[in-house]
Amino acid sequence: MITPVIDLGGTIIKVGLVRDGRMIHASSMPANAHEGLAKQFPRIESAIRQSCEKSGVKLSACAGVGLAFPGIIDPRANRIISSPKDKYDDGATIDLNDWSQQTLGLLARVENDAHAALLGEWQFGSGRAVENLVMVTLGTGIGTSVLIGGRPLRGRHHQAGVLGGHLIVDPNGRPCICGARGCFEAQCGSWAIPEIVRAEPHFSSSELSRQPQIDYSTIFRLAGAGDSLALRMRDRALGWWGALLVTLIHSFDPERIVIGGGIMRSADIIIPHLQKFIDANAWTPCARVLAVPAALGDDAGGLGLHWLFTTKELDYV
């Protein structure tokens, strides 16, 4: 089975071609998400056609096209319900099946991006053989998804489990892009960290003040070199991420938590700290919950979308 897959990130759009559970071609492009989804379709179509051409695959031989979207999705109706602020704001007005059939001659399946990543890791990566699983993706924002008894958690309005980054931990805290205050994302999301760092009293004396971009990769790199502010910001993030994992453990009772995102290039530092935090703070008298790094990297969402085409309809909780 062959499927083109599209992962619509807030910063990057990833386009891939998956054959029998393996990514055989992948490319990426700037998202330009503030322009809306419809304006990205010509570039996406071109990337899919190029992937097929370079891989020697005919579009007509593909099972369908999968789309991972960073918002609330109704998978049975195959439509976008709600988009994040300033990201593909026109998503809910677009008939994705109509677009894919008109331009590619293929049926489309759309899924929330965190759910797609969870399905990929569950079937092909660090979540294999685990029936109760939580996935956390530390990207531009914080994505979460939950599997209970081998069934993805969906809820009445299709948003259960995917809004972990918007759990409010300080009602008087920093403003979040969702409109609330004190969400985990506002406290420790990648989009929030530059402002948090620059507000620190000793910022000007830190090597961070001389960096062209302030992100967690930069913070972890400079922390490793001994920069005191970078060390403090790294430890601050690890504390917030640990609190998020314990909150999710207490909410959903998983056997394992898979953690993905670009910052997991520092998994050798992050995972031991988070496991120690879980062991010290999670109330889990029956069994220890393990924190493990994602195995599939940027391919997780695409492989999860591919797997959707192997099953007629998922049984959701």
Short mmCIF file of C-alpha atoms in Angstrom, two decimals:
data_model
loop_
_atom_site.label_atom_id
_atom_site.label_comp_id
_atom_site.label_asym_id
_atom_site.label_seq_id
_atom_site.Cartn_x
_atom_site.Cartn_y
_atom_site.Cartn_z
CA MET A 1 0.00 0.00 0.00
CA ILE A 2 1.27 3.46 -0.94
CA THR A 3 -0.01 6.76 0.47
CA PRO A 4 1.06 10.38 0.06
CA VAL A 5 0.98 12.06 3.48
CA ILE A 6 0.91 15.74 4.48
CA ASP A 7 1.83 17.00 7.96
CA LEU A 8 0.59 20.58 8.26
CA GLY A 9 2.79 22.07 10.97
CA GLY A 10 2.64 25.62 12.23
CA THR A 11 6.13 26.36 10.91
CA ILE A 12 6.88 23.61 8.39
CA ILE A 13 4.71 21.53 6.04
CA LYS A 14 6.12 18.03 5.56
CA VAL A 15 5.10 15.97 2.53
CA GLY A 16 5.98 12.30 2.26
CA LEU A 17 5.30 9.08 0.44
CA VAL A 18 4.83 5.93 2.52
CA ARG A 19 4.97 2.38 1.20
CA ASP A 20 3.99 -0.49 3.51
CA GLY A 21 4.90 1.32 6.72
CA ARG A 22 8.13 2.88 5.46
CA MET A 23 8.75 6.48 4.41
CA ILE A 24 10.28 6.25 0.93
CA HIS A 25 10.43 9.97 0.13
CA ALA A 26 10.06 13.14 2.17
CA SER A 27 10.32 16.87 1.60
CA SER A 28 9.41 20.01 3.50
CA MET A 29 8.51 23.63 2.88
CA PRO A 30 7.75 26.74 4.95
CA ALA A 31 4.17 26.56 6.23
CA ASN A 32 3.07 30.18 5.71
CA ALA A 33 0.18 29.10 7.94
CA HIS A 34 -0.98 32.69 8.48
CA GLU A 35 -1.99 32.82 4.80
CA GLY A 36 -4.54 30.01 5.24
CA LEU A 37 -4.70 26.43 4.01
CA ALA A 38 -6.12 26.96 0.52
CA LYS A 39 -3.11 29.02 -0.55
CA GLN A 40 -0.78 26.14 0.32
CA PHE A 41 -2.55 23.56 -1.85
CA PRO A 42 -0.68 24.31 -5.12
CA ARG A 43 2.69 23.81 -3.40
CA ILE A 44 1.46 20.68 -1.64
CA GLU A 45 0.11 19.18 -4.85
CA SER A 46 3.41 19.89 -6.61
CA ALA A 47 5.39 18.27 -3.77
CA ILE A 48 3.20 15.14 -3.88
CA ARG A 49 3.61 14.80 -7.63
CA GLN A 50 7.38 15.26 -7.34
CA SER A 51 7.55 12.62 -4.58
CA CYS A 52 5.69 10.14 -6.76
CA GLU A 53 7.83 10.93 -9.79
CA LYS A 54 11.11 10.57 -7.88
CA SER A 55 9.92 7.31 -6.32
CA GLY A 56 8.59 5.81 -9.55
CA VAL A 57 5.04 5.70 -8.19
CA LYS A 58 1.86 6.46 -10.12
CA LEU A 59 -0.70 8.55 -8.25
CA SER A 60 -3.41 6.19 -9.46
CA ALA A 61 -1.69 3.37 -7.55
CA CYS A 62 -2.01 5.19 -4.21
CA ALA A 63 -4.64 4.25 -1.62
CA GLY A 64 -5.44 7.86 -0.73
CA VAL A 65 -3.85 10.96 0.74
CA GLY A 66 -3.52 11.54 4.48
CA LEU A 67 -3.45 14.97 6.13
CA ALA A 68 -2.36 15.73 9.70
CA PHE A 69 -3.75 19.06 10.92
CA PRO A 70 -2.89 21.05 14.09
CA GLY A 71 -6.48 21.60 15.23
CA ILE A 72 -9.73 19.90 16.20
CA ILE A 73 -10.78 17.25 13.67
CA ASP A 74 -13.93 15.20 13.09
CA PRO A 75 -12.40 12.08 11.49
CA ARG A 76 -15.72 10.43 10.69
CA ALA A 77 -16.94 13.49 8.78
CA ASN A 78 -13.38 13.93 7.48
CA ARG A 79 -13.37 17.65 8.20
CA ILE A 80 -11.56 20.31 10.17
CA ILE A 81 -13.66 21.73 13.01
CA SER A 82 -11.32 24.35 14.42
CA SER A 83 -7.89 25.79 13.65
CA PRO A 84 -5.36 27.28 16.09
CA LYS A 85 -5.08 31.06 16.12
CA ASP A 86 -3.33 32.40 13.00
CA LYS A 87 -2.78 28.91 11.57
CA TYR A 88 -4.77 27.86 8.50
CA ASP A 89 -7.78 29.91 9.62
CA ASP A 90 -9.80 28.83 6.56
CA GLY A 91 -9.44 25.12 7.38
CA ALA A 92 -13.01 24.61 8.60
CA THR A 93 -14.41 25.98 5.32
CA ILE A 94 -12.51 23.56 3.05
CA ASP A 95 -13.80 20.24 1.72
CA LEU A 96 -10.57 18.25 1.81
CA ASN A 97 -12.00 15.31 -0.09
CA ASP A 98 -13.15 17.60 -2.86
CA TRP A 99 -9.68 19.13 -3.12
CA SER A 100 -7.86 15.78 -3.12
CA GLN A 101 -10.21 14.19 -5.64
CA GLN A 102 -10.19 17.19 -7.96
CA THR A 103 -6.42 17.66 -7.95
CA LEU A 104 -4.99 14.19 -7.24
CA GLY A 105 -7.82 11.80 -8.00
CA LEU A 106 -7.53 10.37 -4.48
CA LEU A 107 -9.72 10.19 -1.39
CA ALA A 108 -8.42 12.10 1.64
CA ARG A 109 -8.34 11.21 5.33
CA VAL A 110 -7.65 13.95 7.86
CA GLU A 111 -6.51 13.49 11.45
CA ASN A 112 -5.32 15.71 14.27
CA ASP A 113 -1.52 15.93 14.08
CA ALA A 114 -0.97 14.68 17.63
CA HIS A 115 -3.30 11.72 17.04
CA ALA A 116 -1.46 10.92 13.80
CA ALA A 117 1.90 10.93 15.60
CA LEU A 118 0.49 8.72 18.37
CA LEU A 119 -0.81 6.20 15.83
CA GLY A 120 2.55 6.16 14.08
CA GLU A 121 4.51 5.50 17.27
CA TRP A 122 1.91 2.95 18.43
CA GLN A 123 2.10 0.91 15.26
CA PHE A 124 5.72 1.38 14.17
CA GLY A 125 7.72 3.05 16.94
CA SER A 126 8.17 3.41 20.69
CA GLY A 127 4.56 2.56 21.54
CA ARG A 128 4.37 -0.88 19.93
CA ALA A 129 2.50 -3.52 21.96
CA VAL A 130 1.30 -0.87 24.44
CA GLU A 131 -2.47 -0.51 24.80
CA ASN A 132 -2.51 2.47 27.17
CA LEU A 133 -0.27 5.19 25.82
CA VAL A 134 0.23 8.96 25.93
CA MET A 135 2.17 10.88 23.27
CA VAL A 136 3.61 14.32 23.95
CA THR A 137 5.17 16.35 21.14
CA LEU A 138 7.33 19.30 22.12
CA GLY A 139 7.27 21.38 18.94
CA THR A 140 6.31 25.00 18.31
CA GLY A 141 3.50 24.27 20.77
CA ILE A 142 2.82 21.22 22.93
CA GLY A 143 0.82 18.42 21.32
CA THR A 144 -0.73 15.54 23.26
CA SER A 145 -2.70 12.44 22.37
CA VAL A 146 -4.02 9.45 24.31
CA LEU A 147 -4.65 5.76 23.64
CA ILE A 148 -6.84 3.87 26.14
CA GLY A 149 -7.27 0.11 25.84
CA GLY A 150 -5.99 0.21 22.27
CA ARG A 151 -8.52 2.90 21.28
CA PRO A 152 -7.64 6.55 20.58
CA LEU A 153 -9.36 8.95 22.97
CA ARG A 154 -11.70 11.29 21.10
CA GLY A 155 -14.50 12.50 23.40
CA ARG A 156 -17.88 14.07 22.64
CA HIS A 157 -16.48 16.99 20.65
CA HIS A 158 -13.35 15.33 19.19
CA GLN A 159 -10.93 17.20 21.45
CA ALA A 160 -10.30 14.82 24.36
CA GLY A 161 -6.62 14.28 25.03
CA VAL A 162 -5.28 16.67 22.38
CA LEU A 163 -5.34 19.89 24.42
CA GLY A 164 -2.83 18.90 27.09
CA GLY A 165 -0.71 21.91 26.21
CA HIS A 166 -3.65 24.14 27.15
CA LEU A 167 -4.28 22.74 30.62
CA ILE A 168 -4.20 25.80 32.87
CA VAL A 169 -1.59 25.59 35.61
CA ASP A 170 -1.52 29.26 36.65
CA PRO A 171 -4.76 31.24 36.17
CA ASN A 172 -2.79 34.47 36.63
CA GLY A 173 0.07 33.34 34.42
CA ARG A 174 1.35 34.35 31.04
CA PRO A 175 -1.18 34.94 28.21
CA CYS A 176 -1.49 32.04 25.79
CA ILE A 177 -2.19 32.12 22.06
CA CYS A 178 -5.41 30.20 22.78
CA GLY A 179 -6.81 33.22 24.66
CA ALA A 180 -6.42 31.81 28.17
CA ARG A 181 -3.71 32.49 30.74
CA GLY A 182 -1.23 30.18 32.38
CA CYS A 183 -1.48 27.20 30.01
CA PHE A 184 1.48 24.82 29.89
CA GLU A 185 2.24 26.20 26.41
CA ALA A 186 2.33 29.77 27.70
CA GLN A 187 4.68 28.72 30.49
CA CYS A 188 7.10 26.54 28.52
CA GLY A 189 6.09 26.23 24.84
CA SER A 190 8.77 26.91 22.23
CA TRP A 191 6.86 29.91 20.88
CA ALA A 192 6.84 31.49 24.37
CA ILE A 193 10.45 30.90 25.37
CA PRO A 194 12.15 33.86 23.57
CA GLU A 195 10.05 36.40 25.50
CA ILE A 196 10.55 34.51 28.77
CA VAL A 197 14.32 34.44 28.32
CA ARG A 198 14.61 38.11 27.30
CA ALA A 199 12.66 39.14 30.42
CA GLU A 200 15.27 37.56 32.70
CA PRO A 201 17.24 40.19 34.68
CA HIS A 202 20.68 38.86 33.62
CA PHE A 203 19.81 38.30 29.97
CA SER A 204 22.25 40.91 28.64
CA SER A 205 25.22 39.19 30.31
CA SER A 206 24.26 35.75 28.98
CA GLU A 207 25.51 34.24 25.75
CA LEU A 208 21.81 33.86 24.90
CA SER A 209 21.63 37.62 24.26
CA ARG A 210 24.08 37.21 21.37
CA GLN A 211 22.20 34.43 19.59
CA PRO A 212 20.30 35.11 16.34
CA GLN A 213 17.52 32.79 17.53
CA ILE A 214 16.47 31.76 21.02
CA ASP A 215 14.94 28.31 21.14
CA TYR A 216 15.32 25.18 23.22
CA SER A 217 18.08 23.79 21.00
CA THR A 218 20.11 26.94 21.68
CA ILE A 219 19.29 26.84 25.39
CA PHE A 220 20.36 23.20 25.76
CA ARG A 221 23.55 23.82 23.76
CA LEU A 222 24.59 26.82 25.86
CA ALA A 223 23.57 25.07 29.08
CA GLY A 224 26.00 22.32 28.13
CA ALA A 225 28.69 24.99 27.79
CA GLY A 226 27.95 26.27 31.29
CA ASP A 227 25.98 29.47 30.59
CA SER A 228 24.17 30.17 33.87
CA LEU A 229 20.99 31.64 32.37
CA ALA A 230 20.76 28.82 29.82
CA LEU A 231 21.15 26.30 32.64
CA ARG A 232 18.36 27.98 34.59
CA MET A 233 16.07 28.08 31.55
CA ARG A 234 16.81 24.45 30.74
CA ASP A 235 15.99 23.34 34.29
CA ARG A 236 12.88 25.51 34.27
CA ALA A 237 11.62 23.79 31.11
CA LEU A 238 12.41 20.32 32.46
CA GLY A 239 10.37 21.13 35.56
CA TRP A 240 7.35 22.28 33.55
CA TRP A 241 7.56 19.30 31.19
CA GLY A 242 7.76 16.96 34.16
CA ALA A 243 4.67 18.58 35.69
CA LEU A 244 2.83 18.12 32.38
CA LEU A 245 3.70 14.41 32.24
CA VAL A 246 2.55 13.81 35.81
CA THR A 247 -0.70 15.66 35.08
CA LEU A 248 -1.29 13.43 32.05
CA ILE A 249 -0.44 10.29 34.05
CA HIS A 250 -2.94 11.22 36.74
CA SER A 251 -5.56 12.00 34.08
CA PHE A 252 -5.21 9.01 31.74
CA ASP A 253 -3.30 6.23 33.58
CA PRO A 254 -0.94 5.20 30.74
CA GLU A 255 1.65 2.44 30.78
CA ARG A 256 4.09 4.58 28.83
CA ILE A 257 4.58 8.16 27.67
CA VAL A 258 6.30 8.71 24.33
CA ILE A 259 7.94 12.11 23.94
CA GLY A 260 8.73 13.55 20.52
CA GLY A 261 9.74 16.82 18.91
CA GLY A 262 12.98 18.36 17.67
CA ILE A 263 14.24 19.05 21.19
CA MET A 264 14.48 15.29 21.74
CA ARG A 265 17.88 15.46 20.09
CA SER A 266 18.79 16.11 23.74
CA ALA A 267 16.93 12.99 24.91
CA ASP A 268 20.00 11.85 26.86
CA ILE A 269 19.42 14.80 29.20
CA ILE A 270 15.64 15.11 29.00
CA ILE A 271 14.47 11.52 29.50
CA PRO A 272 16.43 10.75 32.72
CA HIS A 273 15.25 14.01 34.28
CA LEU A 274 11.61 13.44 33.33
CA GLN A 275 11.70 9.83 34.52
CA LYS A 276 13.12 10.98 37.85
CA PHE A 277 10.37 13.62 38.12
CA ILE A 278 7.67 11.03 37.33
CA ASP A 279 9.07 8.56 39.86
CA ALA A 280 9.13 11.25 42.54
CA ASN A 281 5.75 12.87 41.88
CA ALA A 282 3.32 10.53 40.09
CA TRP A 283 0.89 8.59 42.25
CA THR A 284 1.20 5.21 40.53
CA PRO A 285 1.02 2.47 43.18
CA CYS A 286 0.36 -0.36 40.70
CA ALA A 287 3.18 0.10 38.22
CA ARG A 288 5.92 2.50 37.17
CA VAL A 289 5.11 4.65 34.12
CA LEU A 290 7.99 4.89 31.67
CA ALA A 291 8.96 8.00 29.70
CA VAL A 292 10.62 7.07 26.41
CA PRO A 293 11.80 9.07 23.38
CA ALA A 294 9.84 8.80 20.15
CA ALA A 295 11.47 6.46 17.64
CA LEU A 296 10.16 7.87 14.37
CA GLY A 297 11.10 11.55 14.52
CA ASP A 298 9.42 13.66 11.85
CA ASP A 299 7.99 10.52 10.21
CA ALA A 300 5.60 9.63 13.06
CA GLY A 301 2.61 11.62 11.80
CA GLY A 302 3.01 10.43 8.22
CA LEU A 303 3.29 6.79 9.24
CA GLY A 304 0.22 7.18 11.45
CA LEU A 305 -1.73 8.62 8.52
CA HIS A 306 -0.57 5.74 6.34
CA TRP A 307 -1.76 3.23 8.92
CA LEU A 308 -5.24 4.79 8.89
CA PHE A 309 -5.69 3.52 5.34
CA THR A 310 -5.14 -0.06 6.53
CA THR A 311 -8.19 0.07 8.81
CA LYS A 312 -11.76 0.80 7.72
CA GLU A 313 -12.65 2.85 10.78
CA LEU A 314 -10.97 3.32 14.13
CA ASP A 315 -12.92 2.53 17.28
CA TYR A 316 -12.58 5.67 19.38
CA VAL A 317 -13.20 6.20 23.08
#
